[in-house]
């Protein structure tokens, strides 16, 4: 089986190939240049593997949350390839990618990405018997001080939110994280374990079914949030 994965939801631009158990990857810090870097990375990856795009069995893409532009670029690229190749596609959340790559210091993972505007994208996971992350609650965009992790016991903390708001994010934990990586970003290769399970379960589908996960999907709402915070600070 050949699975091609990509993720552009954050400043990282990554793609990876699962080729009958062998994994090849490409990763760069793209900033806002995902559109310029993604296709050359994909072409380089396939050239190294000796495969053509037509030999890909399925596509995996990070669907967010993350930057609006980054999420759109990744989802659009995956949809375009899926349509052109007539192959199924499956979307995985950025937070699940973070959790899947977290070190095995604890069975629970608290993933948080800096969402800017004084907020984080956050979700807690527990590893199953195969070590794959299972969500303990839905993903949310939240002010760090208002976050309540659904975690009872030690966890691993990953994601840029932990670098930006370490004390606020840790405040609702019952124990300090056993390991914290505030530089961690979602990378395409981390999704292969989840993707292979999804493939076995028949969860891959046509391009038309693929949808981004924005969480904060209206800019107007964030402006209202900003105004409310200013008023609260003044009052």
mmCIF file of C-alpha atoms in Angstrom:
data_model
loop_
_atom_site.group_PDB
_atom_site.id
_atom_site.type_symbol
_atom_site.label_atom_id
_atom_site.label_comp_id
_atom_site.label_asym_id
_atom_site.label_seq_id
_atom_site.Cartn_x
_atom_site.Cartn_y
_atom_site.Cartn_z
ATOM 1 C CA UNK A 1 0.000 0.000 0.000
ATOM 2 C CA UNK A 2 1.208 3.486 -0.887
ATOM 3 C CA UNK A 3 -0.170 6.416 1.130
ATOM 4 C CA UNK A 4 0.820 10.021 0.479
ATOM 5 C CA UNK A 5 0.368 12.456 3.384
ATOM 6 C CA UNK A 6 0.709 16.225 3.593
ATOM 7 C CA UNK A 7 0.198 18.964 6.157
ATOM 8 C CA UNK A 8 0.433 22.752 5.809
ATOM 9 C CA UNK A 9 -1.765 23.872 8.713
ATOM 10 C CA UNK A 10 1.066 25.663 10.533
ATOM 11 C CA UNK A 11 4.395 27.241 9.581
ATOM 12 C CA UNK A 12 5.696 23.740 8.851
ATOM 13 C CA UNK A 13 5.228 22.371 5.348
ATOM 14 C CA UNK A 14 5.495 18.595 5.422
ATOM 15 C CA UNK A 15 4.725 15.586 3.293
ATOM 16 C CA UNK A 16 5.417 11.906 3.758
ATOM 17 C CA UNK A 17 5.087 8.648 1.880
ATOM 18 C CA UNK A 18 4.152 5.261 3.325
ATOM 19 C CA UNK A 19 5.426 2.689 0.828
ATOM 20 C CA UNK A 20 4.645 -0.806 2.059
ATOM 21 C CA UNK A 21 5.976 0.018 5.517
ATOM 22 C CA UNK A 22 8.886 2.235 4.484
ATOM 23 C CA UNK A 23 8.440 5.927 5.324
ATOM 24 C CA UNK A 24 10.042 8.868 3.533
ATOM 25 C CA UNK A 25 9.522 12.472 4.566
ATOM 26 C CA UNK A 26 10.061 16.070 3.526
ATOM 27 C CA UNK A 27 9.761 18.946 6.024
ATOM 28 C CA UNK A 28 10.513 22.652 5.763
ATOM 29 C CA UNK A 29 9.691 25.808 7.687
ATOM 30 C CA UNK A 30 7.579 27.420 5.007
ATOM 31 C CA UNK A 31 6.223 30.410 6.904
ATOM 32 C CA UNK A 32 3.708 31.637 4.331
ATOM 33 C CA UNK A 33 5.343 29.984 1.321
ATOM 34 C CA UNK A 34 3.489 26.676 1.438
ATOM 35 C CA UNK A 35 2.215 27.015 -2.123
ATOM 36 C CA UNK A 36 5.779 27.411 -3.416
ATOM 37 C CA UNK A 37 7.230 24.554 -1.382
ATOM 38 C CA UNK A 38 4.575 21.839 -1.260
ATOM 39 C CA UNK A 39 4.545 20.602 -4.864
ATOM 40 C CA UNK A 40 8.366 20.414 -5.191
ATOM 41 C CA UNK A 41 8.462 18.472 -1.923
ATOM 42 C CA UNK A 42 5.851 16.012 -3.176
ATOM 43 C CA UNK A 43 7.650 15.568 -6.500
ATOM 44 C CA UNK A 44 10.992 15.052 -4.769
ATOM 45 C CA UNK A 45 9.494 12.513 -2.400
ATOM 46 C CA UNK A 46 7.970 10.428 -5.178
ATOM 47 C CA UNK A 47 11.106 10.647 -7.312
ATOM 48 C CA UNK A 48 13.186 9.316 -4.430
ATOM 49 C CA UNK A 49 10.773 6.425 -3.931
ATOM 50 C CA UNK A 50 10.578 5.554 -7.615
ATOM 51 C CA UNK A 51 6.806 5.986 -7.641
ATOM 52 C CA UNK A 52 4.525 8.008 -9.879
ATOM 53 C CA UNK A 53 1.493 9.866 -8.569
ATOM 54 C CA UNK A 54 -0.692 7.258 -10.291
ATOM 55 C CA UNK A 55 0.744 4.570 -8.000
ATOM 56 C CA UNK A 56 -0.578 6.243 -4.851
ATOM 57 C CA UNK A 57 -3.456 4.312 -3.279
ATOM 58 C CA UNK A 58 -4.753 7.024 -0.979
ATOM 59 C CA UNK A 59 -4.094 10.516 0.346
ATOM 60 C CA UNK A 60 -3.890 11.761 3.935
ATOM 61 C CA UNK A 61 -4.075 15.444 4.828
ATOM 62 C CA UNK A 62 -3.956 17.543 7.964
ATOM 63 C CA UNK A 63 -7.240 19.456 8.052
ATOM 64 C CA UNK A 64 -6.450 21.867 10.901
ATOM 65 C CA UNK A 65 -6.990 23.644 13.115
ATOM 66 C CA UNK A 66 -4.222 26.049 12.237
ATOM 67 C CA UNK A 67 -3.739 29.111 10.076
ATOM 68 C CA UNK A 68 -6.647 29.786 7.725
ATOM 69 C CA UNK A 69 -4.386 30.055 4.675
ATOM 70 C CA UNK A 70 -2.326 27.012 5.611
ATOM 71 C CA UNK A 71 -5.344 24.792 6.189
ATOM 72 C CA UNK A 72 -6.922 25.887 2.904
ATOM 73 C CA UNK A 73 -3.723 25.188 0.961
ATOM 74 C CA UNK A 74 -3.352 21.672 2.328
ATOM 75 C CA UNK A 75 -6.987 20.690 1.921
ATOM 76 C CA UNK A 76 -7.157 22.157 -1.589
ATOM 77 C CA UNK A 77 -3.981 20.336 -2.634
ATOM 78 C CA UNK A 78 -5.251 17.018 -1.269
ATOM 79 C CA UNK A 79 -8.622 17.479 -2.950
ATOM 80 C CA UNK A 80 -6.981 18.349 -6.259
ATOM 81 C CA UNK A 81 -4.742 15.297 -6.171
ATOM 82 C CA UNK A 82 -7.576 13.011 -5.086
ATOM 83 C CA UNK A 83 -9.746 14.229 -7.962
ATOM 84 C CA UNK A 84 -6.961 14.088 -10.552
ATOM 85 C CA UNK A 85 -5.860 10.605 -9.506
ATOM 86 C CA UNK A 86 -9.345 9.303 -8.657
ATOM 87 C CA UNK A 87 -8.085 8.187 -5.258
ATOM 88 C CA UNK A 88 -9.717 8.313 -1.807
ATOM 89 C CA UNK A 89 -8.624 10.825 0.817
ATOM 90 C CA UNK A 90 -8.782 11.027 4.604
ATOM 91 C CA UNK A 91 -8.372 14.048 6.867
ATOM 92 C CA UNK A 92 -6.665 14.064 10.267
ATOM 93 C CA UNK A 93 -6.633 16.936 12.738
ATOM 94 C CA UNK A 94 -3.483 18.913 13.497
ATOM 95 C CA UNK A 95 -3.924 18.174 17.194
ATOM 96 C CA UNK A 96 -4.150 14.430 16.552
ATOM 97 C CA UNK A 97 -0.911 14.661 14.542
ATOM 98 C CA UNK A 98 0.750 16.337 17.514
ATOM 99 C CA UNK A 99 -0.543 13.669 19.883
ATOM 100 C CA UNK A 100 0.489 10.819 17.588
ATOM 101 C CA UNK A 101 4.087 12.065 17.534
ATOM 102 C CA UNK A 102 4.321 12.763 21.275
ATOM 103 C CA UNK A 103 6.913 10.768 23.248
ATOM 104 C CA UNK A 104 5.534 7.845 25.305
ATOM 105 C CA UNK A 105 6.237 9.325 28.734
ATOM 106 C CA UNK A 106 2.548 9.086 29.705
ATOM 107 C CA UNK A 107 -0.630 7.552 28.310
ATOM 108 C CA UNK A 108 -2.359 10.927 28.039
ATOM 109 C CA UNK A 109 -1.375 13.796 25.743
ATOM 110 C CA UNK A 110 -2.432 17.445 26.020
ATOM 111 C CA UNK A 111 -1.950 19.082 22.627
ATOM 112 C CA UNK A 112 -2.167 22.852 22.194
ATOM 113 C CA UNK A 113 -1.339 25.083 19.235
ATOM 114 C CA UNK A 114 -0.980 28.845 19.487
ATOM 115 C CA UNK A 115 -4.126 30.224 17.828
ATOM 116 C CA UNK A 116 -3.033 33.854 18.237
ATOM 117 C CA UNK A 117 -5.483 36.490 19.530
ATOM 118 C CA UNK A 118 -4.708 35.267 23.084
ATOM 119 C CA UNK A 119 -6.127 31.793 22.437
ATOM 120 C CA UNK A 120 -5.047 28.224 21.752
ATOM 121 C CA UNK A 121 -6.394 25.284 19.818
ATOM 122 C CA UNK A 122 -6.456 22.492 22.381
ATOM 123 C CA UNK A 123 -7.431 18.840 22.752
ATOM 124 C CA UNK A 124 -6.571 16.025 25.137
ATOM 125 C CA UNK A 125 -5.950 12.447 24.031
ATOM 126 C CA UNK A 126 -5.391 9.034 25.587
ATOM 127 C CA UNK A 127 -3.329 6.401 23.849
ATOM 128 C CA UNK A 128 -5.096 3.130 23.044
ATOM 129 C CA UNK A 129 -3.594 -0.346 23.190
ATOM 130 C CA UNK A 130 -1.801 0.268 19.890
ATOM 131 C CA UNK A 131 -0.420 3.578 21.104
ATOM 132 C CA UNK A 132 -2.712 5.633 18.873
ATOM 133 C CA UNK A 133 -4.263 8.818 20.296
ATOM 134 C CA UNK A 134 -7.985 8.777 21.055
ATOM 135 C CA UNK A 135 -9.641 12.141 21.850
ATOM 136 C CA UNK A 136 -10.961 12.601 25.376
ATOM 137 C CA UNK A 137 -13.039 15.637 24.362
ATOM 138 C CA UNK A 138 -13.685 17.677 21.209
ATOM 139 C CA UNK A 139 -11.045 20.114 20.012
ATOM 140 C CA UNK A 140 -11.670 23.727 21.001
ATOM 141 C CA UNK A 141 -10.358 27.230 20.575
ATOM 142 C CA UNK A 142 -10.127 28.747 24.028
ATOM 143 C CA UNK A 143 -8.432 31.389 26.155
ATOM 144 C CA UNK A 144 -5.697 29.461 28.023
ATOM 145 C CA UNK A 145 -6.867 30.556 31.478
ATOM 146 C CA UNK A 146 -10.347 29.186 30.736
ATOM 147 C CA UNK A 147 -9.175 25.779 29.533
ATOM 148 C CA UNK A 148 -10.141 22.735 31.570
ATOM 149 C CA UNK A 149 -8.195 19.682 30.495
ATOM 150 C CA UNK A 150 -10.240 16.441 30.812
ATOM 151 C CA UNK A 151 -7.161 14.697 32.185
ATOM 152 C CA UNK A 152 -6.727 12.979 35.531
ATOM 153 C CA UNK A 153 -3.079 12.096 36.010
ATOM 154 C CA UNK A 154 0.256 12.816 34.351
ATOM 155 C CA UNK A 155 0.381 13.725 30.694
ATOM 156 C CA UNK A 156 2.716 14.712 27.883
ATOM 157 C CA UNK A 157 2.312 18.339 26.749
ATOM 158 C CA UNK A 158 3.028 19.175 23.102
ATOM 159 C CA UNK A 159 2.514 22.054 20.720
ATOM 160 C CA UNK A 160 3.352 25.740 20.366
ATOM 161 C CA UNK A 161 0.598 26.718 22.776
ATOM 162 C CA UNK A 162 2.700 25.278 25.586
ATOM 163 C CA UNK A 163 5.587 27.572 24.697
ATOM 164 C CA UNK A 164 3.341 30.627 24.604
ATOM 165 C CA UNK A 165 1.172 29.949 27.677
ATOM 166 C CA UNK A 166 2.908 27.289 29.816
ATOM 167 C CA UNK A 167 1.593 28.375 33.226
ATOM 168 C CA UNK A 168 -2.004 28.989 32.145
ATOM 169 C CA UNK A 169 -2.247 25.681 30.282
ATOM 170 C CA UNK A 170 -0.768 23.743 33.184
ATOM 171 C CA UNK A 171 -3.023 25.349 35.780
ATOM 172 C CA UNK A 172 -5.913 22.902 35.360
ATOM 173 C CA UNK A 173 -3.757 19.762 35.340
ATOM 174 C CA UNK A 174 -3.660 17.592 38.451
ATOM 175 C CA UNK A 175 0.051 16.948 37.945
ATOM 176 C CA UNK A 176 2.864 18.651 36.087
ATOM 177 C CA UNK A 177 3.457 17.239 32.584
ATOM 178 C CA UNK A 178 6.067 14.490 32.463
ATOM 179 C CA UNK A 179 7.376 15.943 29.242
ATOM 180 C CA UNK A 180 6.764 19.254 27.485
ATOM 181 C CA UNK A 181 7.683 20.148 23.919
ATOM 182 C CA UNK A 182 6.543 23.657 23.123
ATOM 183 C CA UNK A 183 8.247 23.627 19.726
ATOM 184 C CA UNK A 184 6.308 20.642 18.363
ATOM 185 C CA UNK A 185 4.362 21.204 15.147
ATOM 186 C CA UNK A 186 2.002 18.808 13.359
ATOM 187 C CA UNK A 187 3.859 16.815 10.698
ATOM 188 C CA UNK A 188 2.405 14.634 7.966
ATOM 189 C CA UNK A 189 4.351 11.475 8.822
ATOM 190 C CA UNK A 190 2.794 11.298 12.304
ATOM 191 C CA UNK A 191 -0.585 10.444 10.806
ATOM 192 C CA UNK A 192 0.260 7.111 9.217
ATOM 193 C CA UNK A 193 -0.715 4.979 12.217
ATOM 194 C CA UNK A 194 -4.139 6.604 12.381
ATOM 195 C CA UNK A 195 -4.450 6.586 8.587
ATOM 196 C CA UNK A 196 -3.744 2.882 8.262
ATOM 197 C CA UNK A 197 -6.440 2.155 10.826
ATOM 198 C CA UNK A 198 -8.823 4.471 8.970
ATOM 199 C CA UNK A 199 -7.998 2.678 5.720
ATOM 200 C CA UNK A 200 -8.754 -0.708 7.278
ATOM 201 C CA UNK A 201 -12.063 0.664 8.572
ATOM 202 C CA UNK A 202 -13.051 2.050 5.172
ATOM 203 C CA UNK A 203 -12.943 5.643 6.405
ATOM 204 C CA UNK A 204 -11.185 7.057 3.336
ATOM 205 C CA UNK A 205 -13.621 8.772 0.993
ATOM 206 C CA UNK A 206 -13.996 10.894 -2.149
ATOM 207 C CA UNK A 207 -12.515 14.377 -2.362
ATOM 208 C CA UNK A 208 -15.940 16.004 -2.065
ATOM 209 C CA UNK A 209 -16.313 14.741 1.508
ATOM 210 C CA UNK A 210 -13.085 16.329 2.753
ATOM 211 C CA UNK A 211 -13.680 19.361 4.970
ATOM 212 C CA UNK A 212 -11.270 21.655 6.859
ATOM 213 C CA UNK A 213 -11.384 21.943 10.644
ATOM 214 C CA UNK A 214 -11.088 25.636 11.412
ATOM 215 C CA UNK A 215 -12.722 25.839 14.896
ATOM 216 C CA UNK A 216 -12.481 29.620 14.626
ATOM 217 C CA UNK A 217 -14.149 29.951 11.249
ATOM 218 C CA UNK A 218 -15.339 33.551 11.297
ATOM 219 C CA UNK A 219 -12.955 36.463 11.548
ATOM 220 C CA UNK A 220 -15.822 38.650 12.786
ATOM 221 C CA UNK A 221 -16.154 36.442 15.829
ATOM 222 C CA UNK A 222 -12.528 36.968 16.779
ATOM 223 C CA UNK A 223 -12.994 40.745 16.513
ATOM 224 C CA UNK A 224 -15.955 40.538 18.877
ATOM 225 C CA UNK A 225 -13.834 38.466 21.251
ATOM 226 C CA UNK A 226 -11.113 41.105 21.144
ATOM 227 C CA UNK A 227 -13.577 43.889 21.881
ATOM 228 C CA UNK A 228 -15.073 41.932 24.772
ATOM 229 C CA UNK A 229 -11.637 41.380 26.272
ATOM 230 C CA UNK A 230 -10.789 45.064 25.988
ATOM 231 C CA UNK A 231 -14.040 46.005 27.687
ATOM 232 C CA UNK A 232 -13.425 43.472 30.453
ATOM 233 C CA UNK A 233 -9.927 44.822 31.010
ATOM 234 C CA UNK A 234 -11.184 48.403 31.182
ATOM 235 C CA UNK A 235 -14.062 47.497 33.503
#
